[in-house]
XYZ file of N, CA and C in Angstrom:
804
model
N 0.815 -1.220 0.000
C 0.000 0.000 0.000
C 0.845 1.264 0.000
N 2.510 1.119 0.058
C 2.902 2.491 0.581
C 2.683 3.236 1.518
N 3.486 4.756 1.328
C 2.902 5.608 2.569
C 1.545 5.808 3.036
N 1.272 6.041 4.332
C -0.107 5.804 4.673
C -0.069 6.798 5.595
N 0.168 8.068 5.259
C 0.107 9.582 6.142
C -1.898 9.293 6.481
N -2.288 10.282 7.138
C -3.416 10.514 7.733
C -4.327 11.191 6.230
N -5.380 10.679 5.756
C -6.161 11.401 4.977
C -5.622 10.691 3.431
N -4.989 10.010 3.150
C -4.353 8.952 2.080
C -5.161 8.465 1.583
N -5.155 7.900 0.163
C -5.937 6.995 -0.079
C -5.234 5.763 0.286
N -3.784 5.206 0.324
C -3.193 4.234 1.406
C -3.627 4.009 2.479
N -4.057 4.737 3.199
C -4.328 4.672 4.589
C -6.093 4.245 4.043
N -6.644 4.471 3.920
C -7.958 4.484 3.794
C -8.086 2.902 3.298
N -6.942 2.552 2.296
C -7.475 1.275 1.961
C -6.914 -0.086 3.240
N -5.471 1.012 3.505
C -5.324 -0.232 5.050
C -5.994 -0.008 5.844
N -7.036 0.914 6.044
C -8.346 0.957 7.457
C -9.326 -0.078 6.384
N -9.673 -0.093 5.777
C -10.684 -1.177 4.862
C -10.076 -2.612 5.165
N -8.733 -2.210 4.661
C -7.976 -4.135 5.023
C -8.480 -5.001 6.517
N -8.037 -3.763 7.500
C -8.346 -3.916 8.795
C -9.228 -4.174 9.674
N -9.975 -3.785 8.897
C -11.434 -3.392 9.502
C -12.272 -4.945 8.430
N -12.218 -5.069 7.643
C -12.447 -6.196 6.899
C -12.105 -7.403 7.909
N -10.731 -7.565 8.192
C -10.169 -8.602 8.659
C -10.718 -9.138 9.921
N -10.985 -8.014 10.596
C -11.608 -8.250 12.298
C -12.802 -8.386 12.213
N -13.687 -7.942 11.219
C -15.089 -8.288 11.309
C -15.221 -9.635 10.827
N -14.510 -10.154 9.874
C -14.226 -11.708 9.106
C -14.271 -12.729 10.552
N -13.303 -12.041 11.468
C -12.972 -12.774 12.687
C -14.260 -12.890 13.846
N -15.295 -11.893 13.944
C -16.078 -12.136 14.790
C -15.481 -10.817 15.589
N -14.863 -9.632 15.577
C -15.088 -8.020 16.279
C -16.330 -7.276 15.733
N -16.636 -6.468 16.386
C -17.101 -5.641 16.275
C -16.723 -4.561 15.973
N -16.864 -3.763 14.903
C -15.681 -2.492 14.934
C -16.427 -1.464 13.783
N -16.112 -0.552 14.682
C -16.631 1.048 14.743
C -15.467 2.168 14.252
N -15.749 3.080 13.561
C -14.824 3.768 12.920
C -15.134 5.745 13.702
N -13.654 5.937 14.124
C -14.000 7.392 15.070
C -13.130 8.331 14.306
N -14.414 9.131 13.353
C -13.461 10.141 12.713
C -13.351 11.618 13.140
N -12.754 12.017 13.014
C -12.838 13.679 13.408
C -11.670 14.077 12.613
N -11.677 15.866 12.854
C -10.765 16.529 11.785
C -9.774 17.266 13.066
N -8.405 17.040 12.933
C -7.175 17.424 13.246
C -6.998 18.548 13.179
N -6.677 19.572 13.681
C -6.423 21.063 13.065
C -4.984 20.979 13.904
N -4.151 20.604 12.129
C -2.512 20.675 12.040
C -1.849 22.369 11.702
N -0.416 22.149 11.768
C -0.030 23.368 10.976
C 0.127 22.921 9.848
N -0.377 22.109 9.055
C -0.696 22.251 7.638
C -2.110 22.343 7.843
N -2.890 22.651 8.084
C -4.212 22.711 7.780
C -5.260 22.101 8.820
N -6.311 21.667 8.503
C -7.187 20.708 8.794
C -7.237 19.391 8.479
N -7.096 18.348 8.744
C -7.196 16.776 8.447
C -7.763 16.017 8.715
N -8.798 15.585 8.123
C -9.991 14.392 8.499
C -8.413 13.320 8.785
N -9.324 12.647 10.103
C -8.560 11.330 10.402
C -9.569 10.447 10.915
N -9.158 9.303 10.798
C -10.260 8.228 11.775
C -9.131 7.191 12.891
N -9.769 7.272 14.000
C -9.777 5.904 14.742
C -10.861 4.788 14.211
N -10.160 3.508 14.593
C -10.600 2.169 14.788
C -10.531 1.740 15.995
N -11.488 1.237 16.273
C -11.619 0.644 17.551
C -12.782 -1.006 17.350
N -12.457 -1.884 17.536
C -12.422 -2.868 17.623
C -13.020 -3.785 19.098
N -13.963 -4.161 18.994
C -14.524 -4.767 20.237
C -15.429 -5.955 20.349
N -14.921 -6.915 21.563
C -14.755 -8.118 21.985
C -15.489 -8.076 23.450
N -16.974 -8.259 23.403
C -17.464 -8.196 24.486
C -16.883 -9.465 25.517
N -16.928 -9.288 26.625
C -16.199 -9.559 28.182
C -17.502 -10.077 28.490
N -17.026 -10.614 30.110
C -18.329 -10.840 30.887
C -18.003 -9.768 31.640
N -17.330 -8.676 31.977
C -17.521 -7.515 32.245
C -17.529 -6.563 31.569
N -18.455 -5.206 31.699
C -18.636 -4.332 30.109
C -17.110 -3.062 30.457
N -16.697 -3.454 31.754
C -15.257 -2.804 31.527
C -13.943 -3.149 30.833
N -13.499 -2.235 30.241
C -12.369 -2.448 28.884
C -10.992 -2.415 29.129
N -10.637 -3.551 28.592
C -8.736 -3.803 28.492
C -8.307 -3.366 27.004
N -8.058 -2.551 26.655
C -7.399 -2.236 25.452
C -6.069 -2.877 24.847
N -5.893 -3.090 23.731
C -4.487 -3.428 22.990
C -4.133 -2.424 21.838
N -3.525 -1.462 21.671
C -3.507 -1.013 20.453
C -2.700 -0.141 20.075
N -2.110 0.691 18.736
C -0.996 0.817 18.337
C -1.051 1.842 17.125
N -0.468 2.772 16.323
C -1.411 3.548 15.452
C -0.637 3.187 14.141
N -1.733 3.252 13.527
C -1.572 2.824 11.855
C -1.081 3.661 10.463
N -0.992 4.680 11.375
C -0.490 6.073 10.005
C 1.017 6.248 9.917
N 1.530 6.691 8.675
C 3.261 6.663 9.151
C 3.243 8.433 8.547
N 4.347 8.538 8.742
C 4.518 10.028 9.064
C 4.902 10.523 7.620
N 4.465 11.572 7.364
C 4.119 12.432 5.978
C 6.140 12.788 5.497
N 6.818 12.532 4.738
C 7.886 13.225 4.034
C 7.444 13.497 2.617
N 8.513 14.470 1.851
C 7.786 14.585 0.523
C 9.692 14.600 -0.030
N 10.550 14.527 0.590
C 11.960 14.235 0.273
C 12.107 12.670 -0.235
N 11.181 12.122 0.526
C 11.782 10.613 0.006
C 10.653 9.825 0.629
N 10.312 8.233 -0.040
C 8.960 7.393 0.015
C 9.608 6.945 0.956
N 8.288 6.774 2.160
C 8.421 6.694 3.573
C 7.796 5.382 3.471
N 7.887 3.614 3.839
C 6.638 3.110 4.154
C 6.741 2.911 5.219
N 7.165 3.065 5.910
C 6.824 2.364 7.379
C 6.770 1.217 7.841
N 7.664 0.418 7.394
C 7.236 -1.268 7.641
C 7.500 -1.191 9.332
N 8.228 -0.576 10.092
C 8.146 -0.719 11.510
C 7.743 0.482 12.485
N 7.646 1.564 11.661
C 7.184 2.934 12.289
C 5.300 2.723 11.890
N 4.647 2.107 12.421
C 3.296 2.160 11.487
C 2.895 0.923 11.055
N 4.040 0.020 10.391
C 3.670 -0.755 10.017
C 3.641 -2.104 11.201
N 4.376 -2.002 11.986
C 4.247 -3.670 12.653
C 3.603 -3.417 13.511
N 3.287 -2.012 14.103
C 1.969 -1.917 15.710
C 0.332 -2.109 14.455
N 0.599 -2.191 13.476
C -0.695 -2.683 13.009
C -1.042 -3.778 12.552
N -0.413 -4.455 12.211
C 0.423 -5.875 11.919
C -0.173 -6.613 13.209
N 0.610 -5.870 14.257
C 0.399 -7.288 15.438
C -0.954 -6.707 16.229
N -1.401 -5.229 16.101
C -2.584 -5.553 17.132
C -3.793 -6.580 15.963
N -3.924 -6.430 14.243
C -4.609 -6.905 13.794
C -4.778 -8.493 13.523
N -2.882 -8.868 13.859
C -3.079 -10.193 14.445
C -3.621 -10.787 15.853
N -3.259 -10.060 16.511
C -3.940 -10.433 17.862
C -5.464 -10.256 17.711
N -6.142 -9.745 16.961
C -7.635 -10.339 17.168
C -8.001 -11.106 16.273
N -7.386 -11.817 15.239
C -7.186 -13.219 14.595
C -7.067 -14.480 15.450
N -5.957 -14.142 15.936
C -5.554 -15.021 17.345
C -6.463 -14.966 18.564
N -7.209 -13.823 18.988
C -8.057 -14.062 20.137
C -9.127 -14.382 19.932
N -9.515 -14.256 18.735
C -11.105 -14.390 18.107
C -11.684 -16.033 18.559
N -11.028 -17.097 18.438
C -11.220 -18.484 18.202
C -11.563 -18.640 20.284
N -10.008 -18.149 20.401
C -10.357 -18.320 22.426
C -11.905 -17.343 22.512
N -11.743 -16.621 22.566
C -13.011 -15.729 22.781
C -14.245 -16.590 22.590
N -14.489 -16.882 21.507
C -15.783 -17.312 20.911
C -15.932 -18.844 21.856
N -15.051 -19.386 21.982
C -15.084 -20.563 23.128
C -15.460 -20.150 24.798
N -14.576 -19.316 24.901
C -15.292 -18.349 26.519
C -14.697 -17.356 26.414
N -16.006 -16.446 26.680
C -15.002 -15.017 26.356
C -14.485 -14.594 27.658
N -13.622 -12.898 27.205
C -12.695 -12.682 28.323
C -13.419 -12.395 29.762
N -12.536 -12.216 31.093
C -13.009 -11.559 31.640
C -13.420 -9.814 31.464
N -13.014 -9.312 31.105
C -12.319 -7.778 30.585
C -12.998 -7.958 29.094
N -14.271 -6.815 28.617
C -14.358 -6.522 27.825
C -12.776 -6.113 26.775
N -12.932 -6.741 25.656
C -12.091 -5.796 24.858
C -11.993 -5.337 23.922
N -10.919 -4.218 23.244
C -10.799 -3.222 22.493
C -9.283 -3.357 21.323
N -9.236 -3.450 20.696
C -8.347 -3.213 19.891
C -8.428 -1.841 19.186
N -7.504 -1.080 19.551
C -7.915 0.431 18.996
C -6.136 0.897 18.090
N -6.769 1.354 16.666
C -5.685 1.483 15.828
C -6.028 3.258 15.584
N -5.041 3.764 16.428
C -4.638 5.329 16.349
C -4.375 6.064 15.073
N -4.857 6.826 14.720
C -4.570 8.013 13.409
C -4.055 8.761 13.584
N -2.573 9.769 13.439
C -2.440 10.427 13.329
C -1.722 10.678 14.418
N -0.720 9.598 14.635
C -0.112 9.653 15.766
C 1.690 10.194 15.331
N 1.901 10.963 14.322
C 2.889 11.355 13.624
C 2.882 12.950 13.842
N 3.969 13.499 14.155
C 4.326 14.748 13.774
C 3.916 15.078 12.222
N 2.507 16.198 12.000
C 2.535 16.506 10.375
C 3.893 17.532 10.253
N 4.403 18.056 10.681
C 5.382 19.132 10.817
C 6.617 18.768 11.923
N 6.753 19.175 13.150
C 7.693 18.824 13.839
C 7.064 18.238 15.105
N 7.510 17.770 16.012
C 6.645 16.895 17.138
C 6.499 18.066 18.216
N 5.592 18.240 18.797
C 5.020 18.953 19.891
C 3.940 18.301 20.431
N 3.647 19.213 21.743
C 2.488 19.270 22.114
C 1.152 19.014 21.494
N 1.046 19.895 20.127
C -0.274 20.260 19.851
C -0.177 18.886 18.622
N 1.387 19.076 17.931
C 1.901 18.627 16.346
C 1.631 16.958 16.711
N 1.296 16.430 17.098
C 1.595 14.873 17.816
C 0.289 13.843 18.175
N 0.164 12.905 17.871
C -0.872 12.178 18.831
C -2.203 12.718 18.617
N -2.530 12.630 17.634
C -3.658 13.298 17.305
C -4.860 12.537 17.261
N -4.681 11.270 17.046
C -5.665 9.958 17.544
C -6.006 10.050 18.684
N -4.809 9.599 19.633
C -5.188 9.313 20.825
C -5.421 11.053 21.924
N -5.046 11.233 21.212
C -6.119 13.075 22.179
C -7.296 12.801 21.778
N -7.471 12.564 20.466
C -9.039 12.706 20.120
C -9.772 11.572 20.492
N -9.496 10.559 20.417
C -10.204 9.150 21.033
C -10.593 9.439 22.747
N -9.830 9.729 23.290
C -9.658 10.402 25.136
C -10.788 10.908 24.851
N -11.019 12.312 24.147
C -11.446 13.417 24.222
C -13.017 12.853 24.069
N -13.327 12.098 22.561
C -14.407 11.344 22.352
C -15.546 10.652 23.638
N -14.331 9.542 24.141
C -14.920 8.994 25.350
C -15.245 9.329 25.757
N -14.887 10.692 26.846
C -14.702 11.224 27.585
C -16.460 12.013 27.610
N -16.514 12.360 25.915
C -17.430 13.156 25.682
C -18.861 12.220 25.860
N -18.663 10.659 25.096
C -19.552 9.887 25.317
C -20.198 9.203 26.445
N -19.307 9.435 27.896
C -19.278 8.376 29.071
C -18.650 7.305 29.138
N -17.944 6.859 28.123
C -17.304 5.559 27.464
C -15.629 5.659 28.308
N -15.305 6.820 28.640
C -13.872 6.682 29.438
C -13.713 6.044 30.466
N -14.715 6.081 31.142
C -14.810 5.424 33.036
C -14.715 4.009 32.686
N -15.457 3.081 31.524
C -15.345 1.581 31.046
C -13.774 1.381 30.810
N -12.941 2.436 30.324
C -11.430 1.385 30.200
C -10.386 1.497 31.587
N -10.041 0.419 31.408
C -9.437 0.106 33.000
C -7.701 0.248 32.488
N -7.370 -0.209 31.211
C -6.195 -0.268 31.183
C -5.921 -0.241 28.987
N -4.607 0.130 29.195
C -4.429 0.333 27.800
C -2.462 -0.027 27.628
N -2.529 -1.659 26.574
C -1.417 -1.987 26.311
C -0.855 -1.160 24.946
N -0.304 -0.191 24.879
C 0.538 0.276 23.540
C 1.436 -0.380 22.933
N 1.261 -0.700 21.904
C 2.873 -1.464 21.148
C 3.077 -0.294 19.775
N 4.224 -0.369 19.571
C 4.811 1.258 18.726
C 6.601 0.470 18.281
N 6.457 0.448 16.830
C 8.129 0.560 16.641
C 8.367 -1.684 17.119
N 7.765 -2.036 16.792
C 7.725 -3.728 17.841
C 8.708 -5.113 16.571
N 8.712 -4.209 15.563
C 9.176 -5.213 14.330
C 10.484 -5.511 14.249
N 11.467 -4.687 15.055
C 13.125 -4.757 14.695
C 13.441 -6.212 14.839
N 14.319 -6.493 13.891
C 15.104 -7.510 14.021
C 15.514 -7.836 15.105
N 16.427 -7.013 16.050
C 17.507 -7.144 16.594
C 16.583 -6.340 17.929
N 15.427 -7.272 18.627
C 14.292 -6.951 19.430
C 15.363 -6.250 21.053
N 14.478 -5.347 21.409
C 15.019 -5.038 22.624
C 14.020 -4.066 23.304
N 12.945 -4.268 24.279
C 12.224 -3.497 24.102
C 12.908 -3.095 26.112
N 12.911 -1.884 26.431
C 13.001 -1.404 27.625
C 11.831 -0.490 28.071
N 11.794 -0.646 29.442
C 10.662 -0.660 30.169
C 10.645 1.212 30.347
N 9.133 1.870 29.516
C 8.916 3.230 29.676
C 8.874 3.923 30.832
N 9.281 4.680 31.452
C 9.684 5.157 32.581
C 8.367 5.742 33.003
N 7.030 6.655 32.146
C 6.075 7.422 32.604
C 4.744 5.839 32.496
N 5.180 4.766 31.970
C 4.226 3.559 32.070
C 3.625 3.570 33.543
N 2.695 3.029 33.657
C 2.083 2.201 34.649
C 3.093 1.171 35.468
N 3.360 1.500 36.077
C 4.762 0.240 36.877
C 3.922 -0.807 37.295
N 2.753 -1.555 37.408
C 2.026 -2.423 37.714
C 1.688 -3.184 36.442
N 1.459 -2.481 35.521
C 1.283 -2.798 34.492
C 2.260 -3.400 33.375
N 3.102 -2.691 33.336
C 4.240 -2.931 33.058
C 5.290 -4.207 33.453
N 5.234 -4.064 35.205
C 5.652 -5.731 35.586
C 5.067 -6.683 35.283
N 3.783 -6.496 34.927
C 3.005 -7.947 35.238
C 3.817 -8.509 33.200
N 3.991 -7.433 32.059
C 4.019 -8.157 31.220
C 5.904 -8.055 31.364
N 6.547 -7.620 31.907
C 7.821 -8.309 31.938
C 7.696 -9.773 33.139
N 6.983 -9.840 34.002
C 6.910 -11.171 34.604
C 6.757 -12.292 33.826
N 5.645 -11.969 32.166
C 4.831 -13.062 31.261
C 6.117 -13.479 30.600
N 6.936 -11.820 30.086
C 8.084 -12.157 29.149
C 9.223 -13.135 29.867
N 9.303 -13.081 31.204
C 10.228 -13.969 31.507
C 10.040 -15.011 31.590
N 8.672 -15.204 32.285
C 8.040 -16.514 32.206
C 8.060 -17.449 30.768
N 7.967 -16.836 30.027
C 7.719 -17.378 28.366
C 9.207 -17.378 28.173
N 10.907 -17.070 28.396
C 11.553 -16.912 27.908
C 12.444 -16.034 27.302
N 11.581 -15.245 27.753
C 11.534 -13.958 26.494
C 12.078 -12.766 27.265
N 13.135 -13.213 28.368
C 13.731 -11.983 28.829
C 14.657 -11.387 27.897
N 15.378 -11.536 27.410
C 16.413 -11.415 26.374
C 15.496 -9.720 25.253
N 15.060 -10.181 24.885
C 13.854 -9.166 24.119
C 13.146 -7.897 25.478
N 12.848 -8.144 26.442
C 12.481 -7.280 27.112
C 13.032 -7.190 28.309
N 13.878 -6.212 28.524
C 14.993 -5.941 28.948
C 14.886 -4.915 30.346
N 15.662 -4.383 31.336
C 14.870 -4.589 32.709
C 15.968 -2.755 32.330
N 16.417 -2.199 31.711
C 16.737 -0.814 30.757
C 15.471 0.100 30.797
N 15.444 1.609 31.166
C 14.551 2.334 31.349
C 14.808 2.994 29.724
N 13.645 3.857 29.308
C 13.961 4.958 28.535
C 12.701 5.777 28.662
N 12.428 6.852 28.384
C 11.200 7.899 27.887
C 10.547 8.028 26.711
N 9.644 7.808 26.506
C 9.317 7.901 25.296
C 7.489 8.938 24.770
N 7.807 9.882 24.698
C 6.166 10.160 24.649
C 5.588 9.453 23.304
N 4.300 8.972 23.188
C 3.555 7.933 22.469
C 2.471 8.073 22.582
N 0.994 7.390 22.321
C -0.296 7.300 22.402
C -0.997 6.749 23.408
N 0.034 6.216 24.703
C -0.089 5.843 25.589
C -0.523 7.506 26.808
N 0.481 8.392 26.106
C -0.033 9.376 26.871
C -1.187 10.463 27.437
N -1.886 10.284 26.350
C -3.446 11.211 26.581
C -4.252 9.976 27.584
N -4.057 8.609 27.672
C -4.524 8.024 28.434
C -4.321 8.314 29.529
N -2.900 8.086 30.157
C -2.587 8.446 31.520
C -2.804 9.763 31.673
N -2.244 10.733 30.799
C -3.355 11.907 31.656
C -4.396 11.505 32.108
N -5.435 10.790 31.421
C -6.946 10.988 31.826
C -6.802 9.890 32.560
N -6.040 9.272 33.650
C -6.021 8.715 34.532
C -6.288 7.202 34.751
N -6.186 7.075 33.152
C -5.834 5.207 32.527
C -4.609 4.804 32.821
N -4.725 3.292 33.324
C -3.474 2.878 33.572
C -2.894 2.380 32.576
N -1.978 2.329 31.918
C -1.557 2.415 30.456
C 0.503 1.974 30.112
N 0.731 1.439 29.483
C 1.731 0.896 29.279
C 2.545 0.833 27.734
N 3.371 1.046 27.515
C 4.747 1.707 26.277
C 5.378 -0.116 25.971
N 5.078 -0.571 24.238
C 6.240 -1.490 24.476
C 6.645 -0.860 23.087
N 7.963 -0.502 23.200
C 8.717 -0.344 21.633
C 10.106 -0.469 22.139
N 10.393 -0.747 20.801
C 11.783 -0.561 20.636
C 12.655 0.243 19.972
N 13.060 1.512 20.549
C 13.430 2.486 19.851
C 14.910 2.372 19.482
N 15.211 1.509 19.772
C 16.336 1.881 18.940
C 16.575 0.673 17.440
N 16.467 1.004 16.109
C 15.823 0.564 15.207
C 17.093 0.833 14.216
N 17.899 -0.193 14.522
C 19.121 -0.412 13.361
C 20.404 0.358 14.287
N 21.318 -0.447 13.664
C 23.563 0.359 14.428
C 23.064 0.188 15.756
N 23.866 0.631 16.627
C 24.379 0.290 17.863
C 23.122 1.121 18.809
N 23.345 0.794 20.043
C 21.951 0.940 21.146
C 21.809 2.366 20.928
N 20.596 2.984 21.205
C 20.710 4.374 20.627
C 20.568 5.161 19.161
N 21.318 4.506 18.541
C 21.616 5.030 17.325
C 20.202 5.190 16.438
N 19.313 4.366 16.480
C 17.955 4.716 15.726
C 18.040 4.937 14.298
N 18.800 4.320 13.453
C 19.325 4.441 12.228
C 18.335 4.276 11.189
N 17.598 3.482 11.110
C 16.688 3.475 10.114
C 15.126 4.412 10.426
N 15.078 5.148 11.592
C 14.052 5.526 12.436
C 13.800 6.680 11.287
N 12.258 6.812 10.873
C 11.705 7.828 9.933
C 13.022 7.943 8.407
N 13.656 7.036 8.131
C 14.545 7.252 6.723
C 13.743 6.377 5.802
N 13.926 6.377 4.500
C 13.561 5.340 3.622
C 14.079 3.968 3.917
N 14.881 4.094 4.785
C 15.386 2.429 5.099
C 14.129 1.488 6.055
N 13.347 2.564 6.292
C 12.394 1.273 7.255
C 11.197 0.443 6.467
N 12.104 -0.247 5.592
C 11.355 -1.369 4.581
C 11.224 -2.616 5.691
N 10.718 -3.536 4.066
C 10.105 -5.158 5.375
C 11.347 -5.597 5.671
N 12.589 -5.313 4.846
C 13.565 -6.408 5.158
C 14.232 -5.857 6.435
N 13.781 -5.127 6.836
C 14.651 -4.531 8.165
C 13.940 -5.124 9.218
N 12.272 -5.450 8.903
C 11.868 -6.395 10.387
C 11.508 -7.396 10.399
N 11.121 -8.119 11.746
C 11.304 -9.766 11.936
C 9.779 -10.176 11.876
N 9.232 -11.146 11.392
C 8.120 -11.912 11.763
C 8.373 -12.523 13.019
N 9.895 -13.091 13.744
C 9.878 -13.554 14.649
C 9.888 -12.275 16.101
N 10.367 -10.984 16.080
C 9.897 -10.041 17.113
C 8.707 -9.778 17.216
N 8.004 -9.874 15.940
C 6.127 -9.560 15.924
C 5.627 -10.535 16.569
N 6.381 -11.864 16.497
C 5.669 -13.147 17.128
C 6.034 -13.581 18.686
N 7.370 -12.808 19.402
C 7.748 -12.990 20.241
C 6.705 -11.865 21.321
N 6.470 -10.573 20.736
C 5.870 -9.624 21.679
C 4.066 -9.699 21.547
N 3.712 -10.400 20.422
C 2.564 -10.481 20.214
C 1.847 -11.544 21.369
N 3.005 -12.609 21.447
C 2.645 -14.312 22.339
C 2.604 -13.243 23.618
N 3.684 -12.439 24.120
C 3.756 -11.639 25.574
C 2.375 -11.109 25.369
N 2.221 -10.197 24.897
C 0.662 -10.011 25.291
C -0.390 -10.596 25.299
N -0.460 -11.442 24.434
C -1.535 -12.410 24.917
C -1.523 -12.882 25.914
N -0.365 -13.328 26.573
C -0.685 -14.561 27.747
C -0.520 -13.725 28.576
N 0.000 -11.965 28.619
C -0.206 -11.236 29.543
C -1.753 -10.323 30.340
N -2.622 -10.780 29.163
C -3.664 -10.474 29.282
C -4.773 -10.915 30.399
N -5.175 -12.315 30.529
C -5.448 -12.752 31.662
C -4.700 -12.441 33.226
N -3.512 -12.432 33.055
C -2.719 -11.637 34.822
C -3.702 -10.419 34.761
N -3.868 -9.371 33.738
C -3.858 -8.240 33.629
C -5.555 -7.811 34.085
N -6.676 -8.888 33.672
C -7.507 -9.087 34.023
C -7.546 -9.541 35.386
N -7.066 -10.368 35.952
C -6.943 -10.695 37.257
C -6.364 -9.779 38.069
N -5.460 -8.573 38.335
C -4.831 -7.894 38.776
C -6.485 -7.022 38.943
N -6.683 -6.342 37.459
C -7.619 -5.248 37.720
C -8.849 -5.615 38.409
N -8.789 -6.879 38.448
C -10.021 -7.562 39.360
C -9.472 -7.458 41.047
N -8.637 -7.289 41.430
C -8.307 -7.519 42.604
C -7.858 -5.625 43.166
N -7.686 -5.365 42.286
C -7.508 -3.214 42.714
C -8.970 -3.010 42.756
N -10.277 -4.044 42.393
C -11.263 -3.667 42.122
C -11.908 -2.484 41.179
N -10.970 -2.710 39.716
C -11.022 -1.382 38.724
C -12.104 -2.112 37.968
């Protein structure tokens, strides 16, 4: 599909792909559009949101944003900026669809694919996250905010050379319970006990007082840090793994039930 900036006809046909795929599976899924007011202009964008009724109507979220960021110097696709947090939340409701339909979760859930979670210009405050302000903002407006209890972010999850460290403004409850799954499964090696900062789509949540959690891996090609292929034309498919999509995708799943059981016991 190529670049898939916000307002694309790329993007429009991977929200069709997406949205196709999860309803095929047995989701439910609802499309949340509103218009952006960027410093380029105005921009229709949409959220997806995706839902998996619970035997409770309170919500565990999984989700990750689907737009990659606008250049006009050089073809951007995004195979790991954009491309693998959509990849794996749209596999994970492939994969949960079959458990579900056998007994569903405790924890209503949500798969929600963010728009417009790219700097159109330079990253700020206002320039940034334009999904997930507006999705907050939505809820918020509908009564629908008080139903989510918690929100897993995955961002940047495709690198080869996997290393994801634990977000410093995350949920620390939240956060342990899926480095406890990753160790449990093996999978310490990949998620790594290393702090970093990262602002993301995780953040308009925790403002609004969701407990909410960061998994990426920012540093994306050369040595720790270095972020080499990060927003260049180099972030094609051959730069990421089917096996990191499959290593962090298995962590959340089997982190999901703790995560339900935890919020059952804070009584959220």
């Amino acid at each position: 599909m190529g670049p898939r900036p916000p307002a694309s006809a790329a993007l429009a046909r991977a929200r069709a792909y997406v949205e196709g795929e999860l309803r095929a599976a047995g989701w439910r899924v609802r499309e949340q559009p509103f218009t952006a007011q960027t410093p380029s202009g105005p921009i229709r964008m949409v959220n997806v949101i995706a839902e998996w009724p619970g035997r409770r109507a309170e919500v565990l979220a999984v989700g990750g944003h689907y737009d990659t960021k606008v250049f006009t110097a050089f073809r951007f696709v995004g195979a790991n900026d954009g491309g693998s947090s959509t990849a794996l939340v749209l596999e994970l409701g492939r994969a949960l669809a079959p458990r579900y339909r056998a007994a569903p979760p405790a924890y209503t859930r949500w798969l929600c694919f963010f728009d417009g979670e790219e700097a159109q210009v330079s990253w700020s405050s206002t320039d940034s996250l334009y999904g997930s302000r507006a999705m907050v903002a939505a809820l918020r407006a509908s009564g629908e905010l008080g139903r989510l209890r918690a929100l897993v972010l995955v961002d940047m999850v495709g690198d080869r050379d996997l290393a994801i460290r634990r977000e410093t403004r995350s949920t620390p409850w939240l956060t342990d319970l899926i480095w406890t799954t990753a160790r449990r499964l093996g999978q310490g090696a990949a998620f790594l006990d290393g702090h970093q900062s990262v602002e993301d789509d995780h953040a308009p949540f925790l403002d609004a007082g969701v407990a909410a959690t960061l998994l990426i891996d920012f540093d994306f090609g050369g040595a720790p840090g270095e972020n080499r292929y990060w927003h260049t034309p180099e972030d094609t498919l051959d730069k990421v793994s089917a096996q990191s999509l499959a290593t962090v995708g298995t962590v959340v799943v089997e982190s999901l039930p703790a995560i339900d059981a935890e919020l059952e016991r804070r009584g959220r």
